Every structure is written in structure tokens, then in C-alpha cells.
CSV table of C-alpha atoms in Angstrom, one decimal:
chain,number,residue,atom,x,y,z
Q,852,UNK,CA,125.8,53.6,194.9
Q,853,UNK,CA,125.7,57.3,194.5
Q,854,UNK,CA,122.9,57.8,196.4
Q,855,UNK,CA,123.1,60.7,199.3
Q,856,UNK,CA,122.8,59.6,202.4
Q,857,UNK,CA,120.3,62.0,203.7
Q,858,UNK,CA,117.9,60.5,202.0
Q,859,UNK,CA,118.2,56.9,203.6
Q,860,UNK,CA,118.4,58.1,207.0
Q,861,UNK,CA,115.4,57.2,209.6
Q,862,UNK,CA,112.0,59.2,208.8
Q,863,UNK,CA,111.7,62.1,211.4
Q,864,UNK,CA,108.3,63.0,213.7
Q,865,UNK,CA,106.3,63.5,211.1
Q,866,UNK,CA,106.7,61.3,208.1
Q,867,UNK,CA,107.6,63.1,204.6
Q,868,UNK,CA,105.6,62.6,201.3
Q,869,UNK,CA,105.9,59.3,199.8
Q,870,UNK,CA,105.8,58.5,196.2
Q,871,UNK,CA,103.2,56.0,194.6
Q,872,UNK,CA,104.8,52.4,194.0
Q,873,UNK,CA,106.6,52.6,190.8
Q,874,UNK,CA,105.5,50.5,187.7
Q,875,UNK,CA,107.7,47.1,187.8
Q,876,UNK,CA,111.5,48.0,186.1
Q,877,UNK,CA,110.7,51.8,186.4
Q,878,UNK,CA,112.3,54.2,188.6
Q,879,UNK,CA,110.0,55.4,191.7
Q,880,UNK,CA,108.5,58.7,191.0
Q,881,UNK,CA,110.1,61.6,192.9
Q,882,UNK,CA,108.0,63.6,195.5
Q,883,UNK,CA,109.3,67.2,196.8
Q,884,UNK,CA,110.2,66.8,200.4
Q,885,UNK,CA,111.2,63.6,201.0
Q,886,UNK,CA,114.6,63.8,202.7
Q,887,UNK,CA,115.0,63.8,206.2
Q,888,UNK,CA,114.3,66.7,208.2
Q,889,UNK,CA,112.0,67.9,211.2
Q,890,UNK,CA,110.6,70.4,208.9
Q,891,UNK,CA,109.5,71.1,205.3
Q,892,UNK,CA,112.3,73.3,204.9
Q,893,UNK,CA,114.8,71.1,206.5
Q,894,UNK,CA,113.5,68.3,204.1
Q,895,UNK,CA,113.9,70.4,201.0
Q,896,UNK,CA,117.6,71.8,201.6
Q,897,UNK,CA,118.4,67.9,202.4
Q,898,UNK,CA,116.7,67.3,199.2
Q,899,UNK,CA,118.5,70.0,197.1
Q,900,UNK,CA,121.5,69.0,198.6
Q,901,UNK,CA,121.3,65.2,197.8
Q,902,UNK,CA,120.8,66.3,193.8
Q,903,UNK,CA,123.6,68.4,194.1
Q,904,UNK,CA,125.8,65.4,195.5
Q,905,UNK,CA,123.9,62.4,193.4
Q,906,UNK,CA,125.0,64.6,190.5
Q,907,UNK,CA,128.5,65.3,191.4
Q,908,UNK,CA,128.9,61.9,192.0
Q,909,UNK,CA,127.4,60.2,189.2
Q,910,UNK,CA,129.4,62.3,186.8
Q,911,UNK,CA,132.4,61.3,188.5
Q,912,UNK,CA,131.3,58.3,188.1
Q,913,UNK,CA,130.8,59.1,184.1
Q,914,UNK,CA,134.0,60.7,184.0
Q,915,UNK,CA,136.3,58.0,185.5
Q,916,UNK,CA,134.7,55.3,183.1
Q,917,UNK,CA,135.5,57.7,179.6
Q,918,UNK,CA,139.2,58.3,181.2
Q,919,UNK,CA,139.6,54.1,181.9
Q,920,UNK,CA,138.1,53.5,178.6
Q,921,UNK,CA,140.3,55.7,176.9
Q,922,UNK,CA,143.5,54.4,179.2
Q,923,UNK,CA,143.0,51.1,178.4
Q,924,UNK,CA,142.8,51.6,174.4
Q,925,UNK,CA,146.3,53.4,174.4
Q,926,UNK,CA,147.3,50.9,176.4
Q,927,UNK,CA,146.4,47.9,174.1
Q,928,UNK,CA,147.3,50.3,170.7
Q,929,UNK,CA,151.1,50.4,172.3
Q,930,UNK,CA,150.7,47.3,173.0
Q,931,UNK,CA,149.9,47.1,168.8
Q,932,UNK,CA,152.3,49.4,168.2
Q,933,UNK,CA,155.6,47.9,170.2
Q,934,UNK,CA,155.8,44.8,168.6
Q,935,UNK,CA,157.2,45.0,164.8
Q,936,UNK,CA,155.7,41.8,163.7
Q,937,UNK,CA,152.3,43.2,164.5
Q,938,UNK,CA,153.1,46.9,164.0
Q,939,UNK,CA,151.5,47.0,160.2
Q,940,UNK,CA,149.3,44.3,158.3
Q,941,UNK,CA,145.6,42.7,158.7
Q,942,UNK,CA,146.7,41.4,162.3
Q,943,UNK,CA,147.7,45.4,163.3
Q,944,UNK,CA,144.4,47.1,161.6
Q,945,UNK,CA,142.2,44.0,163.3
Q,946,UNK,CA,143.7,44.5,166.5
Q,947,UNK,CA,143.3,48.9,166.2
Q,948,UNK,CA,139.8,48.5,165.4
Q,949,UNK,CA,139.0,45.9,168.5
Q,950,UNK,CA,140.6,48.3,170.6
Q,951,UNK,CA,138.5,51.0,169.6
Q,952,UNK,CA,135.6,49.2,169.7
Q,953,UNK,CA,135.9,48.4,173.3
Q,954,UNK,CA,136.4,51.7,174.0
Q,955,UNK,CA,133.5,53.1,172.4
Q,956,UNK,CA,131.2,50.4,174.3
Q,957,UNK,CA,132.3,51.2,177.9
Q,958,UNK,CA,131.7,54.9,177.0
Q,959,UNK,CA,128.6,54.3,175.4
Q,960,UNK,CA,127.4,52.4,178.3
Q,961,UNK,CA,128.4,54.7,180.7
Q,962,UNK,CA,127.1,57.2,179.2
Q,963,UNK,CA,123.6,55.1,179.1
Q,964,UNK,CA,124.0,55.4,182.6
Q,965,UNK,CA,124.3,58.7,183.0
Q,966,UNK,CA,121.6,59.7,180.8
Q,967,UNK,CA,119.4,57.5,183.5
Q,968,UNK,CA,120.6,59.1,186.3
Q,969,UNK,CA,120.4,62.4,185.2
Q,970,UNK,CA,117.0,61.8,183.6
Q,971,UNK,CA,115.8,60.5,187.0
Q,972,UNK,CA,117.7,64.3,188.6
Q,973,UNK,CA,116.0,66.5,185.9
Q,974,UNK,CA,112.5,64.9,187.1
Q,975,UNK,CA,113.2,65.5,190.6
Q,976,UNK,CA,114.0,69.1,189.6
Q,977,UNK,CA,111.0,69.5,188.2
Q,978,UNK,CA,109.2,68.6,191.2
Q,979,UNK,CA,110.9,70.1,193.9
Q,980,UNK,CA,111.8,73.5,191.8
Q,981,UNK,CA,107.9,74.4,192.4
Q,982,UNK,CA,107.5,73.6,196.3
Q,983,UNK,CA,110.5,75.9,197.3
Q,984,UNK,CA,110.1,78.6,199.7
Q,985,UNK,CA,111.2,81.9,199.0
Q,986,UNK,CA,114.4,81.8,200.8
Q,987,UNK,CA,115.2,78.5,198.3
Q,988,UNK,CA,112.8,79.5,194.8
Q,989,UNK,CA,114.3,81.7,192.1
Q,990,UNK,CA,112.6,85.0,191.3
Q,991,UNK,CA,110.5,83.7,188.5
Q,992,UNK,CA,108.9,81.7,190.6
Q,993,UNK,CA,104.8,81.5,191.7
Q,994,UNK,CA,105.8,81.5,195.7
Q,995,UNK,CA,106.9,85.2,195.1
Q,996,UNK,CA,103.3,85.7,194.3
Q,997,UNK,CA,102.0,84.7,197.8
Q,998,UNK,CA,104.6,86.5,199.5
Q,999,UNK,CA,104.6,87.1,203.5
Q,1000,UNK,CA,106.8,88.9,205.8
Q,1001,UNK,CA,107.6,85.3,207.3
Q,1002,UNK,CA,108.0,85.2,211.0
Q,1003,UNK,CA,110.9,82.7,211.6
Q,1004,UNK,CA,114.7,82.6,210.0
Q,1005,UNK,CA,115.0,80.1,207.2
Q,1006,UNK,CA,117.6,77.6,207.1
Q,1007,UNK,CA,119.4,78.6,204.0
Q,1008,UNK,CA,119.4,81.0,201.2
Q,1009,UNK,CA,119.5,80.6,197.6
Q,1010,UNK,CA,123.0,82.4,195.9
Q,1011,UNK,CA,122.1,80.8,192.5
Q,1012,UNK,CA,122.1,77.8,190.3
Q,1013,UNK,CA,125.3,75.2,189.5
Q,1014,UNK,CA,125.4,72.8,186.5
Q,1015,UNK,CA,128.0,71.0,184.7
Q,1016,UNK,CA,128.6,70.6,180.8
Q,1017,UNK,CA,127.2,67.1,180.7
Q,1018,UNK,CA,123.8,68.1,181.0
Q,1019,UNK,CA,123.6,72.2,181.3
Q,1020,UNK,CA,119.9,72.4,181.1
Q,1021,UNK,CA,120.1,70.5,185.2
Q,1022,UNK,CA,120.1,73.1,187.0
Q,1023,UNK,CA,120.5,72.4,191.2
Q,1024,UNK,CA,120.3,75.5,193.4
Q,1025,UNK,CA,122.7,76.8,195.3
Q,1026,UNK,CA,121.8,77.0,199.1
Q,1027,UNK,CA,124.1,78.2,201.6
Q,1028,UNK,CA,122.7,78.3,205.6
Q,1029,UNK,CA,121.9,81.1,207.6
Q,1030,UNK,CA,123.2,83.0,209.3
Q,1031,UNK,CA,125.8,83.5,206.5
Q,1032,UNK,CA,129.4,81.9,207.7
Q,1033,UNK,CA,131.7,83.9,205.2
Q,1034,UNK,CA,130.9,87.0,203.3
Q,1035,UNK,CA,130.1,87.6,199.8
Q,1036,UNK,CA,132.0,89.1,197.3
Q,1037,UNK,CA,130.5,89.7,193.7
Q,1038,UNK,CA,133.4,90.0,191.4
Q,1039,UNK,CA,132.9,93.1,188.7
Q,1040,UNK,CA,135.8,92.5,186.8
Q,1041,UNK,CA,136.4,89.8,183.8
Q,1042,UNK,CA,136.0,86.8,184.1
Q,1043,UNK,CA,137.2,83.4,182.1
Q,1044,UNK,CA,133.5,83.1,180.7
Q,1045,UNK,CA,132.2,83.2,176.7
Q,1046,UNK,CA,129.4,85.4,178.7
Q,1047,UNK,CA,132.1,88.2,180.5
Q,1048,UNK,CA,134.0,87.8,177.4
Q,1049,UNK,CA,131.4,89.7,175.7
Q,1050,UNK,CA,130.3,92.1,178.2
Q,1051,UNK,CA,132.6,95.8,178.6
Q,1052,UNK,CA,133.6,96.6,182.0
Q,1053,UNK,CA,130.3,99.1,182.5
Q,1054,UNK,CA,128.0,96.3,182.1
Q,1055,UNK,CA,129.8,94.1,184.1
Q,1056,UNK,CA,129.8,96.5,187.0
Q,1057,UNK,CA,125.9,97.3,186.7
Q,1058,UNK,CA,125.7,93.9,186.6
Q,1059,UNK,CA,127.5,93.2,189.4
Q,1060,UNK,CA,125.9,96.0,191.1
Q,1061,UNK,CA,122.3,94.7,190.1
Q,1062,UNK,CA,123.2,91.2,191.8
Q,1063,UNK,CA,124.5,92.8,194.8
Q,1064,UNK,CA,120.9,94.3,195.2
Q,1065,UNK,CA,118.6,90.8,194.4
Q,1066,UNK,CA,121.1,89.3,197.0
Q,1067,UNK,CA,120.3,92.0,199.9
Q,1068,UNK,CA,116.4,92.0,199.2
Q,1069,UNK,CA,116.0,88.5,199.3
Q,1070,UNK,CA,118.0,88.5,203.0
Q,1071,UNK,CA,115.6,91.3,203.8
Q,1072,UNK,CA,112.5,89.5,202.3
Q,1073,UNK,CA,113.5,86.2,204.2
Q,1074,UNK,CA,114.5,87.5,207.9
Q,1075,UNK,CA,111.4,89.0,210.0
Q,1076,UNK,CA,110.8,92.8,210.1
Q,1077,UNK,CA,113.0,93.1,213.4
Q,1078,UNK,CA,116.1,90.4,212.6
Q,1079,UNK,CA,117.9,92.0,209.7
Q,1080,UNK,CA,119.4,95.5,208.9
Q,1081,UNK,CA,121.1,96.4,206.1
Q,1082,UNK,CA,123.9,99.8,205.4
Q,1083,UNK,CA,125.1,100.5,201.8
Q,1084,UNK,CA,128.6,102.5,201.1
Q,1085,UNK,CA,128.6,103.6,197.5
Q,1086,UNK,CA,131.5,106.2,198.0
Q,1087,UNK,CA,131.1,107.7,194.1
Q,1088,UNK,CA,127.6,107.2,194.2
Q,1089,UNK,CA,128.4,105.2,190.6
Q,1090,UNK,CA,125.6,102.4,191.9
Q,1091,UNK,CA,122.5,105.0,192.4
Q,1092,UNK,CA,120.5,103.4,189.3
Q,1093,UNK,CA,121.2,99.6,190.6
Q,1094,UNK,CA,120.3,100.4,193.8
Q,1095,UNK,CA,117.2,102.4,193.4
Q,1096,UNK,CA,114.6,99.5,194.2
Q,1097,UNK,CA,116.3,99.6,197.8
Q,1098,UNK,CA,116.0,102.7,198.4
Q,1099,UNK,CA,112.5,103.9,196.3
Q,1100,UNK,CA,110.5,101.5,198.3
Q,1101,UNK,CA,111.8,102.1,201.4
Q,1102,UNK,CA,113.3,98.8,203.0
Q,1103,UNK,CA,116.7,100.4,203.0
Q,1104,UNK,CA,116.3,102.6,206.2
Q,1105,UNK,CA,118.9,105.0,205.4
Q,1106,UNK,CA,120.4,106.3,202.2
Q,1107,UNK,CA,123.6,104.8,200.7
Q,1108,UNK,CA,126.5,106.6,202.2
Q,1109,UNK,CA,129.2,108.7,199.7
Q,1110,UNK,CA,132.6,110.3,200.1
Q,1111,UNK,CA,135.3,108.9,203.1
Q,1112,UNK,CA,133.6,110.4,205.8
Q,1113,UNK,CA,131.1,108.4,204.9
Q,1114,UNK,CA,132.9,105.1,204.7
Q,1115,UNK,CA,134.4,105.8,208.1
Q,1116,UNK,CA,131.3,106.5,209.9
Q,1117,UNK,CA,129.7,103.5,208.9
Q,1118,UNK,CA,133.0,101.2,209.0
Q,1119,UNK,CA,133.6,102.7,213.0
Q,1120,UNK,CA,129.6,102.2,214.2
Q,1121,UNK,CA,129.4,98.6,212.7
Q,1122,UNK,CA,133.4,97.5,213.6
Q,1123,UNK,CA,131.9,99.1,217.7
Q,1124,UNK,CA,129.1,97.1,217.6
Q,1125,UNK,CA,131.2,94.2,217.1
Q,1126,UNK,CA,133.1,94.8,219.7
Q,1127,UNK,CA,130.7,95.1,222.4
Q,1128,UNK,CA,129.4,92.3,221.1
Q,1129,UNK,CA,131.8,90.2,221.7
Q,1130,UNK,CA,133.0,91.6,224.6
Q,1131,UNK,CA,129.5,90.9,226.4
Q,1132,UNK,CA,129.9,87.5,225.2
Q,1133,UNK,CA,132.9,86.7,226.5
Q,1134,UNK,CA,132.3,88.0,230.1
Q,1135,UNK,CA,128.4,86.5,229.8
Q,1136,UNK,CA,126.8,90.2,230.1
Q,1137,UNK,CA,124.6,90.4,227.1
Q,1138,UNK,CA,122.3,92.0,229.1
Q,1139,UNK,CA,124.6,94.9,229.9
Q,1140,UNK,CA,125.0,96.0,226.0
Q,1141,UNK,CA,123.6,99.4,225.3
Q,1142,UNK,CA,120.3,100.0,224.7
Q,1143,UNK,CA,120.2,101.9,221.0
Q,1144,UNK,CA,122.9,98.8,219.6
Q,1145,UNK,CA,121.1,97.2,216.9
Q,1146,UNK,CA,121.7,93.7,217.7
Q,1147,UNK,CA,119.4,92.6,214.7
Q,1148,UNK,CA,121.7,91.1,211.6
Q,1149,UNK,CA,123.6,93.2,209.7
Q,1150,UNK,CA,124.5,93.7,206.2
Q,1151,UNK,CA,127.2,96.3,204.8
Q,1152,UNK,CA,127.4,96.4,201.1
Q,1153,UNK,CA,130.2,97.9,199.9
Q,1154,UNK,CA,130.3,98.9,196.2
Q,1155,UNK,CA,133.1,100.0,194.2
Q,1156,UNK,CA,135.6,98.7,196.8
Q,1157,UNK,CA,138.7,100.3,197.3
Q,1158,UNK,CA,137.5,103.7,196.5
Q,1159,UNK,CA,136.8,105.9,199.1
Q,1160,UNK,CA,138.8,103.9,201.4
Q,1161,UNK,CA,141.7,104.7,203.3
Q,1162,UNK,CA,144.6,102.4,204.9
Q,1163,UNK,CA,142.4,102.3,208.5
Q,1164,UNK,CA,139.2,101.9,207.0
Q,1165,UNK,CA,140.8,99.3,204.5
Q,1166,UNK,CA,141.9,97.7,208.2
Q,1167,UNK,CA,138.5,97.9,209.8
Q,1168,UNK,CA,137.1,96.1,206.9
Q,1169,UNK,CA,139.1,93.1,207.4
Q,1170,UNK,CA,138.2,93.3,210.9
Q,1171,UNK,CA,134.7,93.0,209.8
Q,1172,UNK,CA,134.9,90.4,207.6
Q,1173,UNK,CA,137.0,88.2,209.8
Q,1174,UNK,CA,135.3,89.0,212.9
Q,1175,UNK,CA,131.4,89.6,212.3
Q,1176,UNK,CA,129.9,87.0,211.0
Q,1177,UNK,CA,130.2,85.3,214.4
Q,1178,UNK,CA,128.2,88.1,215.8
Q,1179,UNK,CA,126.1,89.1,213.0
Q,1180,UNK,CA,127.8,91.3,211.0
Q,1181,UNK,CA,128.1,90.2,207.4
Q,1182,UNK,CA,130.2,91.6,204.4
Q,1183,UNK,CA,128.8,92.1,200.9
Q,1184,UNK,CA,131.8,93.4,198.5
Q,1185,UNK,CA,131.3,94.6,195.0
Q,1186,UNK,CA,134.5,94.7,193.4
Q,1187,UNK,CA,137.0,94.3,191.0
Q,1188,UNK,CA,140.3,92.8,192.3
Q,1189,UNK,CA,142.0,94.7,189.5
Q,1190,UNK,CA,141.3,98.1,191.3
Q,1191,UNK,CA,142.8,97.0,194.5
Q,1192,UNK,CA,146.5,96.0,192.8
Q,1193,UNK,CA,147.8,98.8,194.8
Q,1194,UNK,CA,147.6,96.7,198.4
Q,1195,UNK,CA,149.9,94.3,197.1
Q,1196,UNK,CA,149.4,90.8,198.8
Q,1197,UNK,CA,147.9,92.7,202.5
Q,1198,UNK,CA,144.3,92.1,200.4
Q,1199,UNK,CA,144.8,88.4,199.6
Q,1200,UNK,CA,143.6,87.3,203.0
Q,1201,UNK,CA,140.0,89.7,202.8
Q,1202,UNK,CA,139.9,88.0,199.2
Q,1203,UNK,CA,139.8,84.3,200.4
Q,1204,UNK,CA,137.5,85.0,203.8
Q,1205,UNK,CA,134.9,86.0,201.3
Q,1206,UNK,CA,132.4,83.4,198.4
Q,1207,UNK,CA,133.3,84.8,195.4
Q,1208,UNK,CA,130.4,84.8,193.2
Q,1209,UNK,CA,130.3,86.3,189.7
Q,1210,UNK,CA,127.3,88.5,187.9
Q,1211,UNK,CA,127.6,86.2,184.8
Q,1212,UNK,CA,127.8,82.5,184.3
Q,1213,UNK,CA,131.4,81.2,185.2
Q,1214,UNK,CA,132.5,77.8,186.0
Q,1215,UNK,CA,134.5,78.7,189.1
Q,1216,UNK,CA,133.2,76.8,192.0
Q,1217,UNK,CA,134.1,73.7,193.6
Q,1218,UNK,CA,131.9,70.7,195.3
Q,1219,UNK,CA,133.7,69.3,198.2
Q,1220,UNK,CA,133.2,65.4,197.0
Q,1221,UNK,CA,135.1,65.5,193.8
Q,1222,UNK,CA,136.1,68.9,192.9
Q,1223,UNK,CA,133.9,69.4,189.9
Q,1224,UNK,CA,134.2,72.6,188.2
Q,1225,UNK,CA,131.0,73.6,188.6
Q,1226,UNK,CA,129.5,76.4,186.7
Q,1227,UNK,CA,127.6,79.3,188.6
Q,1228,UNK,CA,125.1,81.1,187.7
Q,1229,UNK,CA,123.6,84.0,189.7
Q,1230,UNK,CA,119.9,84.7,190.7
Q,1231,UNK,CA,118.6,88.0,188.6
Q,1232,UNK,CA,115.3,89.0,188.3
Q,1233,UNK,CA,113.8,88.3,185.1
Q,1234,UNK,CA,113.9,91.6,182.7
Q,1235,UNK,CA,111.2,93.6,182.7
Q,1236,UNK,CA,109.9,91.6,186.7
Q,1237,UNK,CA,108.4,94.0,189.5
Q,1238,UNK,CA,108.5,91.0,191.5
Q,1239,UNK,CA,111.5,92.9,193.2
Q,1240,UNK,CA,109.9,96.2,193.6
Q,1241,UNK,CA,106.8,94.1,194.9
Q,1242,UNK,CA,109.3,92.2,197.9
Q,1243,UNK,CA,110.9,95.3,199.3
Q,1244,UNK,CA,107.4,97.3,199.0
Q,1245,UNK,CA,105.8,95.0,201.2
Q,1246,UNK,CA,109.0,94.4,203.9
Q,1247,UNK,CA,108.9,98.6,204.0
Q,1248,UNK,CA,105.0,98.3,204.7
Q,1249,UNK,CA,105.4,95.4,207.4
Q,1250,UNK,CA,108.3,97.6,208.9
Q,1251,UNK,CA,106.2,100.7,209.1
Q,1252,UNK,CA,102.9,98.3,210.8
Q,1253,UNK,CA,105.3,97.3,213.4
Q,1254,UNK,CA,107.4,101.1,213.8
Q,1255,UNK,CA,110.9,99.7,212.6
């Protein structure tokens, strides 16, 4: 049974949408929402993340019943093979073919299987892709449409879309909660893809950069007006065209910063506010913290990562990434590890605090059930979209109504 078990578990307060009864010998319609949960939110991230596991598991599932299949018909060919009174003649070809016909009936039955499981996933898809929220729906999608400056912090936040090779076109989301646990990094260098492969190393940095801004305007477009700030180093100023929809409409409150005094003024007010932070805390005086610290989430992009950046601002960063996200200070790196060769192995512990997430299609994640290479693919706007332009226009407006 590779059922999640969220989705057995006892109905809460207020009882989800059910499906009609199912014709006799069909499977039961799927109904967006019906997961567990005190809340329609709650309910669809338990939803998205029982597809995500029912699939992981059924093609485990898939997987160990081709590898048995093909085990056990090298095991009865050898079988064939180590006797020399049955090695050649009508017995040898008789016994080859039987083998081979049993394999190709346990893969052809599993694989019936799958197709019905992932037939029933791919339905459910279909039905729960249209009732996400913002913070959960891709940027193609009507909810954007309708958009309001919401008034409470969603649960989680969509990074992207995962699928395996079995069936590519099944597409789960990727939801991670909030606040964010780890940073983010968006690697702008090569990756093992047939999409990087064709891409120079421009495109992949715009793209990279361009990813790096959907990311941050979604956080802005899914925290209220008062519960999220956001700071952008761009030391070369290389990322002005990517990140012109932040600052053109306004939602980013100050200009990217440029040049390492730059760098270090930023790195120094956001690694003090973590400090006092956690120093208030600790001793229980959050009420003694000064009044102009922004105690709203935080956000530093950094593009272009290690330039511009000296050994103590290369040390402050680690702070930040190791320290804030416990107090609200979250990392967003652009990079390419390439560039950063020059730190040796002192970087290697920055690189694995931090998701790594690519601006093309790459099958580099991991589920935690049966480590599925999973491949990722990231949430851009559609070409030729103001849907993004829309977002930030209105956050800037709902900030200005309530003087932030």
C-alpha cells in the first residue's frame, strides 16, 4: 500500500471535500483538498505532498519489480548456461525463451500497474493544480489574476515542479514551509542537463539571475506588507536587466547595492541585526531591541557571489547563512561554484547549508523515502507574462496605503 498516510488520518474541525461514490471497479474521483489539515492550505500542502510520496513510492515499487524480473532471468539463463548437456539444442533455446517470457510478463504487469497509479496521480493533478493559492500555484496560473496583498503567512512556498522519467508529463510541485529553514542557492554554472548543455554561460547566468527574481517576488507577494523585507548585493551591477521588475515597480525599497563598500554595509547591518536578535532571545528581552531594527523577514540576494567580496565579508556570510534563518534572516545566493575555486574547501560548508536549485531542468534532487533522482524544474514566468510586473506593482501600492 503506497498510500500516504496523511491522507487516512482522522478528518479535522471542519470536514474536507469529499468525492462522489465511484462507479463499481473504478477508482474514486479525486477532489482538491482532501487531506488532513485545519485549513484549506494545510489540506492542500498535505495533499501535494501525499502525490509527491504516492509517486515516489509506486515507482519504487515499479522499479524493484523490472530489477527482480530481470535478476531472476539471468539467474535461470546461467542456470541454462552452466549445465553442458543443456547449454545448446531445442531443450537450451526452449528453456531461453521461457525465461524471457517470464520476464517480460512481470514487467508488463508492473508496468500495468504503474500506468494505473500514475493515471489515477495525473487526475489528481489536474484537480488540485487549479485550487492552489498563490504561495503553492505556478505563475501561469488564473489565482494570479485575483491577486490580494494576503493578510496571514502561508504555510509553504512553491520552489518549482519535480518529475521522474517514467512519466515526465506528472508534474508534483515543489513546496518547501515557511519561514524558509535553509537558504537558497541558484547555481549559474553548468550543469549535467541536455537543457544546460545547450545554454553558454551568459544565458545561464540571466537565467539564473531571472529565477533569483520570480523567487523573491513571490516571498514578497505571499508575506503581508509589514512581515518581509528584502536587500539585493549585485556588486558589478551585471544583474541590472533581471532585476529590473524589482526595482521599476517599486517593491524593492532600496536599490541593489554595488562595489565592496557596498557588500560590507549591508553584510554588517543584517549580520547586527542577528545578533541582537538573538541576544534578546536568549536573555528573554525582546522588548528591549532597538526601535529602528527591522524585525520583519529578511531576504539578502546576493548575485554574482564571490565578487565583491572580501575574506571578512566572505565570513559574515557564513554567519548569515548558518545563523539567520533561526531569526529571520534568509540567504539567496546566485552563483557559480566555479568562481569561488579560490576558497579551497573553507566554502564547502556555506555550499551544503544552502537548497541548491538550478535555472534549467536538472535531475539533481533527492526524496527522503527512496532516493529517487528526481528532476527539478524551476518556476519562470511564462515569456512574454506581466503577471510579474502585475505582483510587485500591487505589493508597492499596498506598501505605500499602509506607509511602509
Amino acid at each position: 500500500n503506497y498510500q500516504h498516510p496523511g491522507r487516512r488520518t482522522a478528518a479535522p474541525p471542519t470536514p474536507p471535500p469529499t468525492a462522489p461514490p465511484a462507479p463499481p471497479g473504478q477508482p474514486a474521483q479525486p477532489v482538491a483538498g482532501d487531506a488532513s489539515g485545519w485549513t484549506m492550505d494545510e489540506r492542500l500542502y498535505n495533499q501535494v505532498w501525499g502525490m509527491f510520496e504516492d509517486l515516489a513510492r509506486t515507482t519504487a515499487a515499479y522499479r524493484s519489480a523490472v530489477d527482480f524480473a530481470e535478476s531472476r532471468m539471468e539467474q535461470e539463463l546461467d542456470k541454462v548456461l552452466s549445465d553442458p548437456r543443456t547449454r545448446v539444442g531445442p531443450a537450451a533455446d526452449t528453456a531461453r525463451a521461457q525465461a524471457r517470457a517470464k520476464q517480460a510478463g512481470l514487467v508488463e504487469q508492473a508496468r500495468t500497474a504503474l500506468d494505473r497509479d500514475l493515471a489515477q496521480l495525473t487526475a489528481e493533478v489536474e484537480v488540485v493544480e487549479p485550487a492552489l493559492p498563490p504561495a503553492y500555484a505556478r505563475w501561469d496560473s488564473p489565482v494570479w489574476q485575483g491577486y490580494q496583498v494576503p493578510m496571514e503567512v502561508p504555510m509553504a512556498l512553491r520552489l518549482g515542479d519535480l518529475h521522474l522519467p517514467e512519466r515526465t508529463g506528472l508534474r508534483i510541485p515543489m513546496l518547501v514551509r515557511l519561514p524558509l529553514e535553509r537558504g537558497l542557492w541558484i547555481d549559474a554554472g553548468r550543469t549535467g542537463s541536455a537543457h544546460g548543455a545547450l545554454l553558454d554561460s551568459a544565458e545561464l547566468r540571466r537565467l539564473a539571475a531571472e529565477t533569483a527574481v520570480a523567487h523573491a517576488a513571490r516571498l514578497l507577494a505571499v508575506y503581508p506588507v509589514d512581515e518581509f523585507s528584502l536587500h539585493v548585493i549585485d556588486p558589478a551591477g551585471s544583474a541590472a536587466a533581471s532585476l529590473a521588475p524589482l526595482v521599476s515597480s517599486g517593491a524593492l525599497r532600496e536599490p541593489p547595492v554595488a562595489g565592496a563598500a557596498g557588500v560590507s554595509s549591508v553584510l554588517a547591518a543584517l549580520t547586527r541585526r542577528v545578533d541582537l536578535v538573538q541576544m534578546a532571545i536568549r536573555s528573554g528581552a525582546t522588548d528591549a531591541l532597538p526601535p529602528d531594527l527591522d524585525l520583519a523577514q529578511q531576504l539578502l540576494i546576493v548575485h554574482d557571489f564571490p565578487h565583491g567580496f572580501d575574506d571578512r565579508a566572505v565570513t559574515q556570510l557564513r554567519y548569515l547563512a548558518d545563523e539567520g534563518p533561526s531569526v529571520g534572516v534568509h540567504l539567496m545566493m546566485v552563483a557559480d561554484r566555479e568562481d569561488a575555486q579560490a576558497y579551497g574547501p573553507v566554502l564547502d560548508p556555506l555550499w551544503r547549508s544552502l537548497l541548491r536549485i538550478t535555472p534549467v531542468a536538472d535531475d539533481h534532487l533527492a526524496d527522503p523515502w527512496v532516493g529517487h533522482a528526481w528532476t527539478y524544474e524551476p518556476p519562470l514566468v511564462p515569456a512574454g507574462s506581466q503577471v510579474l510586473q502585475q505582483v510587485l506593482g500591487q505589493v508597492a501600492r499596498a506598501r505605500q496605503a499602509y506607509g511602509r
